[in-house]
C-alpha positions as a printed NumPy array, in Angstrom:
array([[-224.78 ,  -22.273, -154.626],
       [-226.824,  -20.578, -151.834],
       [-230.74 ,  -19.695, -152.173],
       [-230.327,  -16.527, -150.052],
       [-227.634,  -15.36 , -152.856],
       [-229.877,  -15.649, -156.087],
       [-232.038,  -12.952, -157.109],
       [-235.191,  -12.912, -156.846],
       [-237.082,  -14.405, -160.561],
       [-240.442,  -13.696, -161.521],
       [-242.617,  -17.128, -161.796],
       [-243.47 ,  -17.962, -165.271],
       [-246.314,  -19.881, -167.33 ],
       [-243.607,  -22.666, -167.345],
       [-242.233,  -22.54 , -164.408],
       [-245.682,  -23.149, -162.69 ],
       [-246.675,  -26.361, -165.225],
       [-243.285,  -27.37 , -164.525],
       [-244.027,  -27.299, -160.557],
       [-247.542,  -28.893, -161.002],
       [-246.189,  -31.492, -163.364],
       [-243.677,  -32.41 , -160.808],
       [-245.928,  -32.607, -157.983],
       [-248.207,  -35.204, -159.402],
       [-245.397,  -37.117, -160.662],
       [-243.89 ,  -37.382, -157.194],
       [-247.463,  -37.99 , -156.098],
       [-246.758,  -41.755, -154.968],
       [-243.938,  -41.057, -153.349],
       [-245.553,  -39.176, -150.936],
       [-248.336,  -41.179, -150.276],
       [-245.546,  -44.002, -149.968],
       [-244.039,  -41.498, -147.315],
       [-247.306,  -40.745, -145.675],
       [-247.756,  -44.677, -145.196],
       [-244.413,  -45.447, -143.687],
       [-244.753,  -42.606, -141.155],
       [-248.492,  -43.733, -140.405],
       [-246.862,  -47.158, -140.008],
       [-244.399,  -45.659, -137.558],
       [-246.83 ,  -43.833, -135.68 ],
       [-249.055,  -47.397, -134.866],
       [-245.725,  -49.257, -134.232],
       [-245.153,  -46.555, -131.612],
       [-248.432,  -46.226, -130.151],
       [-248.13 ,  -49.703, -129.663],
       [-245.277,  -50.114, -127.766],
       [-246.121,  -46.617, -125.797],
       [-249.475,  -49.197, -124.824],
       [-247.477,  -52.41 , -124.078],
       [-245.269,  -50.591, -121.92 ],
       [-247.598,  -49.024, -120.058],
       [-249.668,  -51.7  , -119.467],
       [-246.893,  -53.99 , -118.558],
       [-244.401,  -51.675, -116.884],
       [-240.67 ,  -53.046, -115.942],
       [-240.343,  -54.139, -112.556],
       [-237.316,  -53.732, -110.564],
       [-234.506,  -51.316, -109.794],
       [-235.009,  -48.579, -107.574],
       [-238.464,  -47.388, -109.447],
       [-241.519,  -47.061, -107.549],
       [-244.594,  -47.908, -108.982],
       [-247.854,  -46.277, -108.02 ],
       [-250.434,  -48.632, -106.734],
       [-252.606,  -47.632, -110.139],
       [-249.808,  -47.85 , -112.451],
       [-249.579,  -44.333, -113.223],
       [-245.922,  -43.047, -114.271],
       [-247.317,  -39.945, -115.716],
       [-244.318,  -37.775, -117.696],
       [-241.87 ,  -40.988, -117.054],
       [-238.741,  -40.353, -119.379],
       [-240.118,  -43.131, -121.716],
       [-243.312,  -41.859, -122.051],
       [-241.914,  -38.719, -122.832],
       [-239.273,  -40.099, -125.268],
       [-241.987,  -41.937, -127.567],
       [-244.542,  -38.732, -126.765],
       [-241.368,  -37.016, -128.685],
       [-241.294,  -39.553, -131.597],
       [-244.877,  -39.731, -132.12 ],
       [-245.617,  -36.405, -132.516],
       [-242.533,  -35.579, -135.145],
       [-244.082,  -38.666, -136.861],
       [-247.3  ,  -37.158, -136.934],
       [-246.074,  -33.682, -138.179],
       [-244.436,  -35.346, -141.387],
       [-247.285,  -37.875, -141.63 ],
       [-249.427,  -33.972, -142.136],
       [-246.945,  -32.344, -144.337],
       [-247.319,  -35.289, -146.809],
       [-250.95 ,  -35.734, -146.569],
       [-251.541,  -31.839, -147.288],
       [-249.248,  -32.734, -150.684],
       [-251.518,  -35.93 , -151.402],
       [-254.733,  -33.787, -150.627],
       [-253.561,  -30.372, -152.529],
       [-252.914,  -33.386, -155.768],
       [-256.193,  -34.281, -155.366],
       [-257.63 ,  -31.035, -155.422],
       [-256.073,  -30.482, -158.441],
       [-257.201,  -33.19 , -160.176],
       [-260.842,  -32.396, -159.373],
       [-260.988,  -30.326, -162.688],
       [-260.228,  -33.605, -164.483],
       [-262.974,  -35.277, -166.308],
       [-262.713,  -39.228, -165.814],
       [-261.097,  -39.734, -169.533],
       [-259.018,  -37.373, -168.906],
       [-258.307,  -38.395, -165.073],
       [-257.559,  -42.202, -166.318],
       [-255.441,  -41.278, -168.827],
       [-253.064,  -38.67 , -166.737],
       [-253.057,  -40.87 , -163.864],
       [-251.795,  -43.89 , -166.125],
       [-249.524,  -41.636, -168.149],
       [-247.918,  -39.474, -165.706],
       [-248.582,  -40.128, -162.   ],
       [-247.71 ,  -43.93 , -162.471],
       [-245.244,  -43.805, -166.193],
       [-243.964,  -40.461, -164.87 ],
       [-244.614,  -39.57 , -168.548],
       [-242.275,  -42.318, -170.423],
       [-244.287,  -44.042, -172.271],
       [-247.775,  -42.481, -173.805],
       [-248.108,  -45.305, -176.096],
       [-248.641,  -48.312, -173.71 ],
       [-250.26 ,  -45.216, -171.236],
       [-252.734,  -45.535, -174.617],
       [-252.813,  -49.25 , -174.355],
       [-253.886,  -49.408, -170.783],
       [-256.529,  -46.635, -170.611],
       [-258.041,  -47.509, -173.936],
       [-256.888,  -44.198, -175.761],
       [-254.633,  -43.383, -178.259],
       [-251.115,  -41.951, -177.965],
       [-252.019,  -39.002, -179.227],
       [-254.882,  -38.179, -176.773],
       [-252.921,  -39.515, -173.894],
       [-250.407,  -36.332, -175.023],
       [-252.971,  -34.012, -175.011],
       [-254.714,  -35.121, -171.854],
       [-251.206,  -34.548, -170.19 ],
       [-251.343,  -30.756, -171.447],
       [-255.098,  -30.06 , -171.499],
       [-254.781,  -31.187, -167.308],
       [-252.113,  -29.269, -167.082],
       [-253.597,  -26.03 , -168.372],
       [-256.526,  -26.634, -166.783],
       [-254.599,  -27.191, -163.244],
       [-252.592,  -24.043, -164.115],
       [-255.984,  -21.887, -164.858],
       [-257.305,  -22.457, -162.008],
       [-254.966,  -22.703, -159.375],
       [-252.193,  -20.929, -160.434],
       [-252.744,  -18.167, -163.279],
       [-253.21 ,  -15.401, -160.38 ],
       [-249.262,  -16.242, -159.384],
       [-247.799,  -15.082, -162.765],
       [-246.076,  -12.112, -163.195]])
């Protein structure tokens, strides 16, 4: 199957909870994403630093008496690596901050209880979700939907044909 081949569907009511459900579910992965590349970034930086502070010595490479091998290919290789690091580092941390936007129109009950049930069970088990947020089953369910809705109404309801 090829995108560019399907027609064109109007977005419904469902398809949009769908989406939003989906994004907060995958919610730690991206944050786990947005770590590693952060992680990347300083293990970079770092060795960027330790080479140029401690350049190799040798060969037929002549140093400046001030160190300076401005636009060297290393520099320019790790340069390279640090910014496409940094670019998917942003593309996950507008994800993590467009979740948390949404979950601004939560009120804390309802916040615990979605977080619990959803962003960390990735909605398999409402009972225990009940168990560890102090509500029942039943309200865990409905805290799901209500947040939902509520995301929907407010950031999405515009969108629908």
């Amino acid at each position: 199957m090829k995108w560019k081949d399907q027609q064109k569907k109007a977005l419904t009511k469902q398809m949009q909870l769908n989406y939003i459900e989906s994004e907060l579910m995958n919610y730690y992965w991206h944050l786990a994403e947005w770590k590693r590349y952060d992680d990347e970034i300083n293990k970079l930086k770092e060795e960027y630093n330790e080479k140029l502070n401690n350049p190799s010595i040798g060969g037929s490479i002549v140093k400046m008496p001030d160190g300076n091998q401005e636009n060297s290919p290393w520099q320019i290789e790790l340069s390279g690596k640090i910014y496409l690091f940094e670019e998917k580092k942003s593309v996950e941390e507008m994800y993590l901050n467009r979740c948390d936007e949404w979950l601004s129109v939560c009120t804390p009950a309802q916040e615990k209880m979605f977080h619990q049930y959803v962003m960390i069970q990735q909605c398999t088990d409402a009972f225990k979700a009940g168990q560890l947020t102090g509500f029942s089953e039943n309200n865990v369910k409905k805290s799901r939907e209500r947040v939902l809705n509520k995301i929907y109404l407010n950031y999405f309801s515009k969108n629908v044909h």
